[in-house]
Amino acid sequence: GAVVSQHPSRVICKSGTSVKIECRSLDFQATTMFWYRQFPKQSLMLMATSNEGSKATYEQGVEKDKFLINHASLTLSTLTVTSAHPEDSSFYICSAPQGAGETQYFGPGTRLLVL
Amino acid sequence: GQNIDQPTEMTATEGAIVQINCTYQTSGFNGLFWYQQHAGEAPTFLSYNVLDGLEEKGRFSSFLSRSKGYSYLLLKELQMKDSASYLCAVMDSNYQLIWGAGTKLIIKP
């Protein structure tokens, strides 16, 4: 299957700071990538669709000014959590589609803890 | 509205067989996916069905009936490492992926 990486895998930051998470497709190109958030023992929640060369599409209820997405190239999308607060602490996972049925392949996730 | 239903939790015994069902109601259909997610980790892709029938891949098989809006994931020769959540997802006519809430599978020795 296709390989997607994320960096960092874990980050702890102070309230009010910004955190950048990178998502890379390692062995394929992705014009679209997806960003999810998952709170403990809850379902995956799609936050936004990252589009190479154009603006991201945000799901209802997700603040685009707080969660900045940049799809800089065909293999890289970044999610920046601006002015992070403790309630933003969560597991952030990206995915990129590839192959049959546009199967989504997930990165390993980034665990964010805001103190 | 769009909806995917799967049991919240199932328990099975090591070495046995378990079937996890998924029913869906979506606007259009462009394929059904099963993912495995271990606690604290990201989901990993298991299977993709777009035509009716059974797809076998080692110990795991996935079945689809489009007319019934139904799929199942069959796990054979269960191992302790199969303890995880299993997520059913359907791609609708707009190529949006609709996710089920997942089935937590507990394997007992």
PDB file of C-alpha atoms in Angstrom:
ATOM      1  CA  GLY A   1       0.000   0.000   0.000  1.00  0.00           C
ATOM      2  CA  ALA A   2       0.888   3.646  -0.268  1.00  0.00           C
ATOM      3  CA  VAL A   3       2.935   5.277   2.488  1.00  0.00           C
ATOM      4  CA  VAL A   4       2.012   8.500   4.234  1.00  0.00           C
ATOM      5  CA  SER A   5       4.162  10.078   6.911  1.00  0.00           C
ATOM      6  CA  GLN A   6       3.406  12.710   9.525  1.00  0.00           C
ATOM      7  CA  HIS A   7       5.659  14.876  11.602  1.00  0.00           C
ATOM      8  CA  PRO A   8       5.866  15.337  14.501  1.00  0.00           C
ATOM      9  CA  SER A   9       4.358  12.226  16.028  1.00  0.00           C
ATOM     10  CA  ARG A  10       3.852  13.941  19.344  1.00  0.00           C
ATOM     11  CA  VAL A  11       3.934  17.555  20.472  1.00  0.00           C
ATOM     12  CA  ILE A  12       3.385  19.309  23.765  1.00  0.00           C
ATOM     13  CA  CYS A  13       2.971  23.054  23.714  1.00  0.00           C
ATOM     14  CA  LYS A  14       1.827  25.932  25.870  1.00  0.00           C
ATOM     15  CA  SER A  15      -1.565  27.507  25.445  1.00  0.00           C
ATOM     16  CA  GLY A  16      -1.485  30.331  22.911  1.00  0.00           C
ATOM     17  CA  THR A  17       1.307  28.968  20.754  1.00  0.00           C
ATOM     18  CA  SER A  18       0.975  27.666  17.207  1.00  0.00           C
ATOM     19  CA  VAL A  19       1.802  24.159  16.115  1.00  0.00           C
ATOM     20  CA  LYS A  20       2.552  22.971  12.595  1.00  0.00           C
ATOM     21  CA  ILE A  21       1.941  19.378  11.525  1.00  0.00           C
ATOM     22  CA  GLU A  22       3.295  18.030   8.249  1.00  0.00           C
ATOM     23  CA  CYS A  23       1.784  15.279   6.141  1.00  0.00           C
ATOM     24  CA  ARG A  24       3.757  13.746   3.293  1.00  0.00           C
ATOM     25  CA  SER A  25       2.917  11.149   0.684  1.00  0.00           C
ATOM     26  CA  LEU A  26       6.175   9.257   0.311  1.00  0.00           C
ATOM     27  CA  ASP A  27       5.766   7.138  -2.768  1.00  0.00           C
ATOM     28  CA  PHE A  28       2.961   8.824  -4.669  1.00  0.00           C
ATOM     29  CA  GLN A  29       1.586  12.236  -5.493  1.00  0.00           C
ATOM     30  CA  ALA A  30      -1.598  13.528  -3.920  1.00  0.00           C
ATOM     31  CA  THR A  31      -3.518  16.510  -5.225  1.00  0.00           C
ATOM     32  CA  THR A  32      -5.886  16.029  -2.316  1.00  0.00           C
ATOM     33  CA  MET A  33      -5.187  15.170   1.295  1.00  0.00           C
ATOM     34  CA  PHE A  34      -7.518  14.965   4.257  1.00  0.00           C
ATOM     35  CA  TRP A  35      -7.127  16.082   7.849  1.00  0.00           C
ATOM     36  CA  TYR A  36      -8.953  14.295  10.641  1.00  0.00           C
ATOM     37  CA  ARG A  37      -9.184  14.764  14.370  1.00  0.00           C
ATOM     38  CA  GLN A  38      -9.993  12.041  16.849  1.00  0.00           C
ATOM     39  CA  PHE A  39     -10.712  12.532  20.533  1.00  0.00           C
ATOM     40  CA  PRO A  40     -10.216   9.581  22.909  1.00  0.00           C
ATOM     41  CA  LYS A  41     -12.702   6.770  22.349  1.00  0.00           C
ATOM     42  CA  GLN A  42     -14.516   8.751  19.669  1.00  0.00           C
ATOM     43  CA  SER A  43     -14.898   8.423  15.915  1.00  0.00           C
ATOM     44  CA  LEU A  44     -12.707   9.967  13.284  1.00  0.00           C
ATOM     45  CA  MET A  45     -13.932  13.444  12.430  1.00  0.00           C
ATOM     46  CA  LEU A  46     -13.038  14.951   9.078  1.00  0.00           C
ATOM     47  CA  MET A  47     -11.802  18.508   9.577  1.00  0.00           C
ATOM     48  CA  ALA A  48     -10.896  19.594   6.086  1.00  0.00           C
ATOM     49  CA  THR A  49      -9.849  18.615   2.619  1.00  0.00           C
ATOM     50  CA  SER A  50      -6.512  19.972   1.503  1.00  0.00           C
ATOM     51  CA  ASN A  51      -6.237  20.797  -2.189  1.00  0.00           C
ATOM     52  CA  GLU A  52      -2.944  21.317  -3.972  1.00  0.00           C
ATOM     53  CA  GLY A  53      -2.875  24.720  -5.595  1.00  0.00           C
ATOM     54  CA  SER A  54      -6.148  25.962  -4.134  1.00  0.00           C
ATOM     55  CA  LYS A  55      -7.851  26.686  -0.844  1.00  0.00           C
ATOM     56  CA  ALA A  56      -8.742  23.953   1.575  1.00  0.00           C
ATOM     57  CA  THR A  57     -12.350  22.943   2.071  1.00  0.00           C
ATOM     58  CA  TYR A  58     -13.415  22.942   5.709  1.00  0.00           C
ATOM     59  CA  GLU A  59     -16.143  20.884   7.309  1.00  0.00           C
ATOM     60  CA  GLN A  60     -18.962  22.626   9.102  1.00  0.00           C
ATOM     61  CA  GLY A  61     -17.934  23.832  12.519  1.00  0.00           C
ATOM     62  CA  VAL A  62     -14.190  23.839  11.817  1.00  0.00           C
ATOM     63  CA  GLU A  63     -12.640  27.303  12.062  1.00  0.00           C
ATOM     64  CA  LYS A  64     -10.518  27.931   8.994  1.00  0.00           C
ATOM     65  CA  ASP A  65      -8.641  30.783  10.673  1.00  0.00           C
ATOM     66  CA  LYS A  66      -7.656  28.546  13.539  1.00  0.00           C
ATOM     67  CA  PHE A  67      -6.693  25.491  11.525  1.00  0.00           C
ATOM     68  CA  LEU A  68      -4.610  26.765   8.643  1.00  0.00           C
ATOM     69  CA  ILE A  69      -3.983  24.331   5.833  1.00  0.00           C
ATOM     70  CA  ASN A  70      -1.387  24.710   3.115  1.00  0.00           C
ATOM     71  CA  HIS A  71      -0.940  22.169   0.355  1.00  0.00           C
ATOM     72  CA  ALA A  72       2.437  23.344  -0.858  1.00  0.00           C
ATOM     73  CA  SER A  73       3.230  20.549  -3.272  1.00  0.00           C
ATOM     74  CA  LEU A  74       1.900  17.277  -4.607  1.00  0.00           C
ATOM     75  CA  THR A  75       3.479  15.423  -1.686  1.00  0.00           C
ATOM     76  CA  LEU A  76       3.100  17.821   1.237  1.00  0.00           C
ATOM     77  CA  SER A  77       0.217  19.297   3.191  1.00  0.00           C
ATOM     78  CA  THR A  78       0.583  21.165   6.467  1.00  0.00           C
ATOM     79  CA  LEU A  79      -1.923  21.845   9.216  1.00  0.00           C
ATOM     80  CA  THR A  80      -1.154  24.710  11.580  1.00  0.00           C
ATOM     81  CA  VAL A  81      -3.121  24.942  14.783  1.00  0.00           C
ATOM     82  CA  THR A  82      -2.945  28.624  15.639  1.00  0.00           C
ATOM     83  CA  SER A  83      -3.201  29.927  19.190  1.00  0.00           C
ATOM     84  CA  ALA A  84      -3.718  26.446  20.507  1.00  0.00           C
ATOM     85  CA  HIS A  85      -5.806  25.897  23.632  1.00  0.00           C
ATOM     86  CA  PRO A  86      -6.197  22.840  25.867  1.00  0.00           C
ATOM     87  CA  GLU A  87      -9.435  21.889  24.103  1.00  0.00           C
ATOM     88  CA  ASP A  88      -7.425  21.481  20.890  1.00  0.00           C
ATOM     89  CA  SER A  89      -5.555  18.591  22.471  1.00  0.00           C
ATOM     90  CA  SER A  90      -6.349  15.623  20.269  1.00  0.00           C
ATOM     91  CA  PHE A  91      -5.019  13.055  17.818  1.00  0.00           C
ATOM     92  CA  TYR A  92      -4.616  14.628  14.380  1.00  0.00           C
ATOM     93  CA  ILE A  93      -4.379  12.277  11.421  1.00  0.00           C
ATOM     94  CA  CYS A  94      -3.905  12.983   7.742  1.00  0.00           C
ATOM     95  CA  SER A  95      -4.701  10.755   4.812  1.00  0.00           C
ATOM     96  CA  ALA A  96      -4.120  10.753   1.081  1.00  0.00           C
ATOM     97  CA  PRO A  97      -6.014   8.821  -1.579  1.00  0.00           C
ATOM     98  CA  GLN A  98      -4.293   6.468  -3.964  1.00  0.00           C
ATOM     99  CA  GLY A  99      -5.096   3.475  -6.097  1.00  0.00           C
ATOM    100  CA  ALA A 100      -8.306   1.496  -6.444  1.00  0.00           C
ATOM    101  CA  GLY A 101     -11.353   3.423  -5.345  1.00  0.00           C
ATOM    102  CA  GLU A 102      -9.152   6.301  -4.196  1.00  0.00           C
ATOM    103  CA  THR A 103      -8.387   4.313  -1.061  1.00  0.00           C
ATOM    104  CA  GLN A 104      -7.313   6.620   1.729  1.00  0.00           C
ATOM    105  CA  TYR A 105      -3.971   5.806   3.303  1.00  0.00           C
ATOM    106  CA  PHE A 106      -3.396   7.316   6.694  1.00  0.00           C
ATOM    107  CA  GLY A 107      -0.345   8.843   8.244  1.00  0.00           C
ATOM    108  CA  PRO A 108       0.633   7.585  11.717  1.00  0.00           C
ATOM    109  CA  GLY A 109      -0.999  10.567  13.394  1.00  0.00           C
ATOM    110  CA  THR A 110       0.177  13.424  15.602  1.00  0.00           C
ATOM    111  CA  ARG A 111      -0.764  13.545  19.232  1.00  0.00           C
ATOM    112  CA  LEU A 112      -1.121  17.165  20.382  1.00  0.00           C
ATOM    113  CA  LEU A 113      -1.219  18.126  24.029  1.00  0.00           C
ATOM    114  CA  VAL A 114      -1.790  21.776  24.859  1.00  0.00           C
ATOM    115  CA  LEU A 115      -1.002  22.732  28.429  1.00  0.00           C
TER     116      LEU A 115
ATOM    117  CA  GLY B   1     -29.330  11.776   5.502  1.00  0.00           C
ATOM    118  CA  GLN B   2     -26.364   9.512   5.145  1.00  0.00           C
ATOM    119  CA  ASN B   3     -25.862   6.802   7.698  1.00  0.00           C
ATOM    120  CA  ILE B   4     -23.577   3.895   8.427  1.00  0.00           C
ATOM    121  CA  ASP B   5     -24.392   1.412  11.160  1.00  0.00           C
ATOM    122  CA  GLN B   6     -22.102  -1.112  12.752  1.00  0.00           C
ATOM    123  CA  PRO B   7     -22.155  -2.709  16.197  1.00  0.00           C
ATOM    124  CA  THR B   8     -20.383  -0.752  18.891  1.00  0.00           C
ATOM    125  CA  GLU B   9     -18.553  -3.678  20.410  1.00  0.00           C
ATOM    126  CA  MET B  10     -18.073  -7.408  19.862  1.00  0.00           C
ATOM    127  CA  THR B  11     -16.267 -10.099  21.792  1.00  0.00           C
ATOM    128  CA  ALA B  12     -14.759 -13.271  20.353  1.00  0.00           C
ATOM    129  CA  THR B  13     -12.399 -16.045  21.361  1.00  0.00           C
ATOM    130  CA  GLU B  14      -8.865 -16.539  20.121  1.00  0.00           C
ATOM    131  CA  GLY B  15      -8.815 -19.006  17.220  1.00  0.00           C
ATOM    132  CA  ALA B  16     -12.489 -18.479  16.405  1.00  0.00           C
ATOM    133  CA  ILE B  17     -14.243 -16.629  13.568  1.00  0.00           C
ATOM    134  CA  VAL B  18     -16.061 -13.322  13.883  1.00  0.00           C
ATOM    135  CA  GLN B  19     -18.228 -11.393  11.445  1.00  0.00           C
ATOM    136  CA  ILE B  20     -18.603  -7.634  11.768  1.00  0.00           C
ATOM    137  CA  ASN B  21     -21.599  -6.233   9.935  1.00  0.00           C
ATOM    138  CA  CYS B  22     -22.041  -2.827   8.366  1.00  0.00           C
ATOM    139  CA  THR B  23     -25.210  -1.414   6.850  1.00  0.00           C
ATOM    140  CA  TYR B  24     -25.303   1.850   5.006  1.00  0.00           C
ATOM    141  CA  GLN B  25     -27.653   4.407   3.527  1.00  0.00           C
ATOM    142  CA  THR B  26     -25.828   6.901   1.389  1.00  0.00           C
ATOM    143  CA  SER B  27     -26.495   9.166  -1.565  1.00  0.00           C
ATOM    144  CA  GLY B  28     -24.890   7.036  -4.210  1.00  0.00           C
ATOM    145  CA  PHE B  29     -22.175   4.461  -3.858  1.00  0.00           C
ATOM    146  CA  ASN B  30     -18.613   4.392  -5.097  1.00  0.00           C
ATOM    147  CA  GLY B  31     -17.125   1.727  -2.911  1.00  0.00           C
ATOM    148  CA  LEU B  32     -16.923   0.450   0.645  1.00  0.00           C
ATOM    149  CA  PHE B  33     -13.781   0.281   2.735  1.00  0.00           C
ATOM    150  CA  TRP B  34     -12.788  -1.511   5.922  1.00  0.00           C
ATOM    151  CA  TYR B  35     -10.043  -0.203   8.153  1.00  0.00           C
ATOM    152  CA  GLN B  36      -8.435  -1.536  11.317  1.00  0.00           C
ATOM    153  CA  GLN B  37      -7.489   0.878  14.091  1.00  0.00           C
ATOM    154  CA  HIS B  38      -5.527  -0.195  17.142  1.00  0.00           C
ATOM    155  CA  ALA B  39      -5.894   1.955  20.230  1.00  0.00           C
ATOM    156  CA  GLY B  40      -3.762   5.076  19.983  1.00  0.00           C
ATOM    157  CA  GLU B  41      -2.837   4.472  16.366  1.00  0.00           C
ATOM    158  CA  ALA B  42      -4.056   5.653  12.967  1.00  0.00           C
ATOM    159  CA  PRO B  43      -6.338   3.448  10.849  1.00  0.00           C
ATOM    160  CA  THR B  44      -4.792   0.973   8.420  1.00  0.00           C
ATOM    161  CA  PHE B  45      -6.492  -0.106   5.226  1.00  0.00           C
ATOM    162  CA  LEU B  46      -7.891  -3.631   5.115  1.00  0.00           C
ATOM    163  CA  SER B  47     -10.176  -3.973   2.114  1.00  0.00           C
ATOM    164  CA  TYR B  48     -12.118  -2.296  -0.653  1.00  0.00           C
ATOM    165  CA  ASN B  49     -15.324  -3.596  -2.252  1.00  0.00           C
ATOM    166  CA  VAL B  50     -17.106  -1.951  -5.143  1.00  0.00           C
ATOM    167  CA  LEU B  51     -18.801  -4.977  -6.727  1.00  0.00           C
ATOM    168  CA  ASP B  52     -21.057  -7.504  -5.027  1.00  0.00           C
ATOM    169  CA  GLY B  53     -19.429 -10.545  -3.604  1.00  0.00           C
ATOM    170  CA  LEU B  54     -16.663 -11.739  -1.367  1.00  0.00           C
ATOM    171  CA  GLU B  55     -13.081 -10.485  -1.414  1.00  0.00           C
ATOM    172  CA  GLU B  56     -10.652 -12.710   0.433  1.00  0.00           C
ATOM    173  CA  LYS B  57      -7.316 -11.546   1.716  1.00  0.00           C
ATOM    174  CA  GLY B  58      -5.604 -14.033   3.992  1.00  0.00           C
ATOM    175  CA  ARG B  59      -7.448 -14.361   7.306  1.00  0.00           C
ATOM    176  CA  PHE B  60      -9.678 -11.415   6.451  1.00  0.00           C
ATOM    177  CA  SER B  61     -12.552 -11.389   3.962  1.00  0.00           C
ATOM    178  CA  SER B  62     -15.026  -8.658   3.080  1.00  0.00           C
ATOM    179  CA  PHE B  63     -18.435  -9.095   1.532  1.00  0.00           C
ATOM    180  CA  LEU B  64     -20.673  -6.577  -0.199  1.00  0.00           C
ATOM    181  CA  SER B  65     -24.311  -6.546  -1.279  1.00  0.00           C
ATOM    182  CA  ARG B  66     -25.124  -3.236  -2.896  1.00  0.00           C
ATOM    183  CA  SER B  67     -28.837  -4.019  -3.261  1.00  0.00           C
ATOM    184  CA  LYS B  68     -29.080  -4.589   0.489  1.00  0.00           C
ATOM    185  CA  GLY B  69     -26.729  -1.785   1.498  1.00  0.00           C
ATOM    186  CA  TYR B  70     -24.794  -4.327   3.482  1.00  0.00           C
ATOM    187  CA  SER B  71     -21.252  -5.459   4.045  1.00  0.00           C
ATOM    188  CA  TYR B  72     -19.426  -7.632   6.493  1.00  0.00           C
ATOM    189  CA  LEU B  73     -15.833  -8.171   7.496  1.00  0.00           C
ATOM    190  CA  LEU B  74     -14.997 -11.763   8.361  1.00  0.00           C
ATOM    191  CA  LEU B  75     -11.971 -12.489  10.497  1.00  0.00           C
ATOM    192  CA  LYS B  76     -10.803 -16.099  10.767  1.00  0.00           C
ATOM    193  CA  GLU B  77      -8.365 -17.803  13.133  1.00  0.00           C
ATOM    194  CA  LEU B  78      -8.530 -14.860  15.469  1.00  0.00           C
ATOM    195  CA  GLN B  79      -5.350 -13.758  17.161  1.00  0.00           C
ATOM    196  CA  MET B  80      -4.954 -11.541  20.197  1.00  0.00           C
ATOM    197  CA  LYS B  81      -3.405  -8.860  17.964  1.00  0.00           C
ATOM    198  CA  ASP B  82      -6.730  -8.611  16.106  1.00  0.00           C
ATOM    199  CA  SER B  83      -8.150  -6.759  19.118  1.00  0.00           C
ATOM    200  CA  ALA B  84      -8.859  -3.348  17.608  1.00  0.00           C
ATOM    201  CA  SER B  85     -11.600  -1.156  16.261  1.00  0.00           C
ATOM    202  CA  TYR B  86     -12.851  -1.939  12.767  1.00  0.00           C
ATOM    203  CA  LEU B  87     -14.154   0.987  10.748  1.00  0.00           C
ATOM    204  CA  CYS B  88     -16.564   0.731   7.839  1.00  0.00           C
ATOM    205  CA  ALA B  89     -16.576   3.633   5.369  1.00  0.00           C
ATOM    206  CA  VAL B  90     -18.582   4.258   2.207  1.00  0.00           C
ATOM    207  CA  MET B  91     -17.705   6.576  -0.635  1.00  0.00           C
ATOM    208  CA  ASP B  92     -20.824   8.371  -1.834  1.00  0.00           C
ATOM    209  CA  SER B  93     -21.700   9.762  -5.253  1.00  0.00           C
ATOM    210  CA  ASN B  94     -19.663  12.913  -4.556  1.00  0.00           C
ATOM    211  CA  TYR B  95     -16.641  10.779  -3.685  1.00  0.00           C
ATOM    212  CA  GLN B  96     -16.969  11.821  -0.059  1.00  0.00           C
ATOM    213  CA  LEU B  97     -16.034   9.157   2.463  1.00  0.00           C
ATOM    214  CA  ILE B  98     -18.735   8.547   5.061  1.00  0.00           C
ATOM    215  CA  TRP B  99     -17.416   6.855   8.196  1.00  0.00           C
ATOM    216  CA  GLY B 100     -19.109   4.476  10.582  1.00  0.00           C
ATOM    217  CA  ALA B 101     -18.423   4.882  14.285  1.00  0.00           C
ATOM    218  CA  GLY B 102     -16.385   1.686  14.367  1.00  0.00           C
ATOM    219  CA  THR B 103     -16.745  -1.687  16.059  1.00  0.00           C
ATOM    220  CA  LYS B 104     -14.467  -2.428  18.969  1.00  0.00           C
ATOM    221  CA  LEU B 105     -13.459  -6.080  18.796  1.00  0.00           C
ATOM    222  CA  ILE B 106     -12.273  -7.720  22.002  1.00  0.00           C
ATOM    223  CA  ILE B 107     -10.459 -11.036  21.705  1.00  0.00           C
ATOM    224  CA  LYS B 108     -10.376 -13.294  24.743  1.00  0.00           C
ATOM    225  CA  PRO B 109      -7.929 -16.163  25.231  1.00  0.00           C
TER     226      PRO B 109
END
